[in-house]
Each structure stands twice: as structure tokens, then as C-alpha cells.
CSV table of C-alpha atoms in Angstrom, one decimal:
chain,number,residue,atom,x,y,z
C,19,UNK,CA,-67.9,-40.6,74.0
C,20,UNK,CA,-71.2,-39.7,73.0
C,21,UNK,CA,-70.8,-42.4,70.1
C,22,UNK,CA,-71.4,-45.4,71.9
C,23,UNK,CA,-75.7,-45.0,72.3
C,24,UNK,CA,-75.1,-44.7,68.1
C,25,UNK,CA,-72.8,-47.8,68.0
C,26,UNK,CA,-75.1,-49.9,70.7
C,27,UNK,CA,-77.8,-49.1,67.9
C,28,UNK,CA,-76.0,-50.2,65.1
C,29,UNK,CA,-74.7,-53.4,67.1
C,30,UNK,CA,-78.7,-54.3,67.0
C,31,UNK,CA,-79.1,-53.9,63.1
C,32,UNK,CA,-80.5,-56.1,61.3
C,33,UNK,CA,-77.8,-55.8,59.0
C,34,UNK,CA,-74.7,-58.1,59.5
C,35,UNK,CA,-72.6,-55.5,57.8
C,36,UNK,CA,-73.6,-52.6,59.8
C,37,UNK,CA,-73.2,-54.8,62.9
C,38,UNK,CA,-69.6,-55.8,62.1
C,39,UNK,CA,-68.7,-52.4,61.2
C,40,UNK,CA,-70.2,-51.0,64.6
C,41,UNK,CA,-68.1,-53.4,66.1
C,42,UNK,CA,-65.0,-52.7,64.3
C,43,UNK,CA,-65.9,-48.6,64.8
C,44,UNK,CA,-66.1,-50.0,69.1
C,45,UNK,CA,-62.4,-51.3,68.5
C,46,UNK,CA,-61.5,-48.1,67.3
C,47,UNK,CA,-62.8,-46.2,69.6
C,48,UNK,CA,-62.0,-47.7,72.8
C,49,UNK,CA,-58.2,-48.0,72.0
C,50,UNK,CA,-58.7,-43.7,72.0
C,51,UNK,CA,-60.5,-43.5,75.4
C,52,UNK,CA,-60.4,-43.6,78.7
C,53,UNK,CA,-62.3,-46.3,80.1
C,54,UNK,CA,-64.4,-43.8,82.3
C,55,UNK,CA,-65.9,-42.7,79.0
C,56,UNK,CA,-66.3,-46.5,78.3
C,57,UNK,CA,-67.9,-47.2,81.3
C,58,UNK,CA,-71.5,-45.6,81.3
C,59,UNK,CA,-72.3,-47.5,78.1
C,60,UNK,CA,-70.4,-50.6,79.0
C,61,UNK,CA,-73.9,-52.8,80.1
C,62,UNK,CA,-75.5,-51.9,77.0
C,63,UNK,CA,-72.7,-52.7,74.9
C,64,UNK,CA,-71.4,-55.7,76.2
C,65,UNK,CA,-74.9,-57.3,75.7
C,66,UNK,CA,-75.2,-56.0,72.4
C,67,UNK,CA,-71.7,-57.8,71.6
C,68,UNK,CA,-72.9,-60.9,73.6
C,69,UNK,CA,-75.8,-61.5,71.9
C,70,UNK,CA,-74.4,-60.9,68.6
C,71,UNK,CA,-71.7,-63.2,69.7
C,72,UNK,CA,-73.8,-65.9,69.6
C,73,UNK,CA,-76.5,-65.3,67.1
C,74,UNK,CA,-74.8,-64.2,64.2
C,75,UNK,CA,-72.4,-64.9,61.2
C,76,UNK,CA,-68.8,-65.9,61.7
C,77,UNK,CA,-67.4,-62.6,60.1
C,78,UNK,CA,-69.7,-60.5,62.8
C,79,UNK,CA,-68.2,-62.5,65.7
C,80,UNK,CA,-64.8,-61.8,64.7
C,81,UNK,CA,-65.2,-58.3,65.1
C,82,UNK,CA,-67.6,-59.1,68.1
C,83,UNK,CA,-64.2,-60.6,69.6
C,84,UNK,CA,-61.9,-57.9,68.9
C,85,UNK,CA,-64.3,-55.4,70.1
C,86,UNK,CA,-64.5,-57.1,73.7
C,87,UNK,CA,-61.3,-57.5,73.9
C,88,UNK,CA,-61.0,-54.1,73.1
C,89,UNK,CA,-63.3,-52.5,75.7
C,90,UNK,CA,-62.3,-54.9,78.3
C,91,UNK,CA,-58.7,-54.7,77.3
């Protein structure tokens, strides 16, 4: 999906909000798609996730989690 380059942008927000919805929106998204439409964006995003995994608020890892579990799921 051409959504994820949008999402991997959010994900890098300075704004927890936006970051835990882009995460949440990731969770939706991957449940809906093949993992070949995953894949091209799957670096990008998984370091996005990773680094928001350990640098941010407790609410935005939450979602962080889901959403990995999600794409790797």
C-alpha cells in the first residue's frame, strides 16, 4: 500500500499523538494486506517502531507493540 511512506512519516512526529495513531493506523492496515505489500516498507518501518519503542511515552509503545506484532504477525 502506498500508505506506509505517509505512516513511516508520521511514526517520526514529534507528536506522541500522531505517532500512536500512525501506529494504530499500521495495525490496521497490515491485518488487510498481503505481506508483499508489507514488505518494501518493512526496514523503514520497523526502525521507525523500534526507536519509538524505546524513546517514547508508555501509551506510544503500546501501540508500537501491537503494530509489530501486527506487521510481523
Amino acid at each position: 500500500s502506498k500508505l506506509y511512506p505517509t505512516l513511516i512519516i508520521c511514526l517520526n512526529d514529534s507528536v506522541e499523538k500522531v505517532q500512536a495513531h500512525a501506529a494504530n493506523s499500521i495495525v490496521n492496515l497490515a491485518e488487510g494486506s498481503d505481506y508483499e505489500n508489507v514488505l518494501p516498507y518493512l526496514k523503514d518501518l520497523m526502525n521507525a517502531l523500534l526507536k519509538l519503542l524505546h524513546f517514547s511515552k508508555r501509551f506510544v509503545q503500546e501501540k508500537v507493540i501491537v503494530a509489530i506484532s501486527a506487521l510481523i504477525g
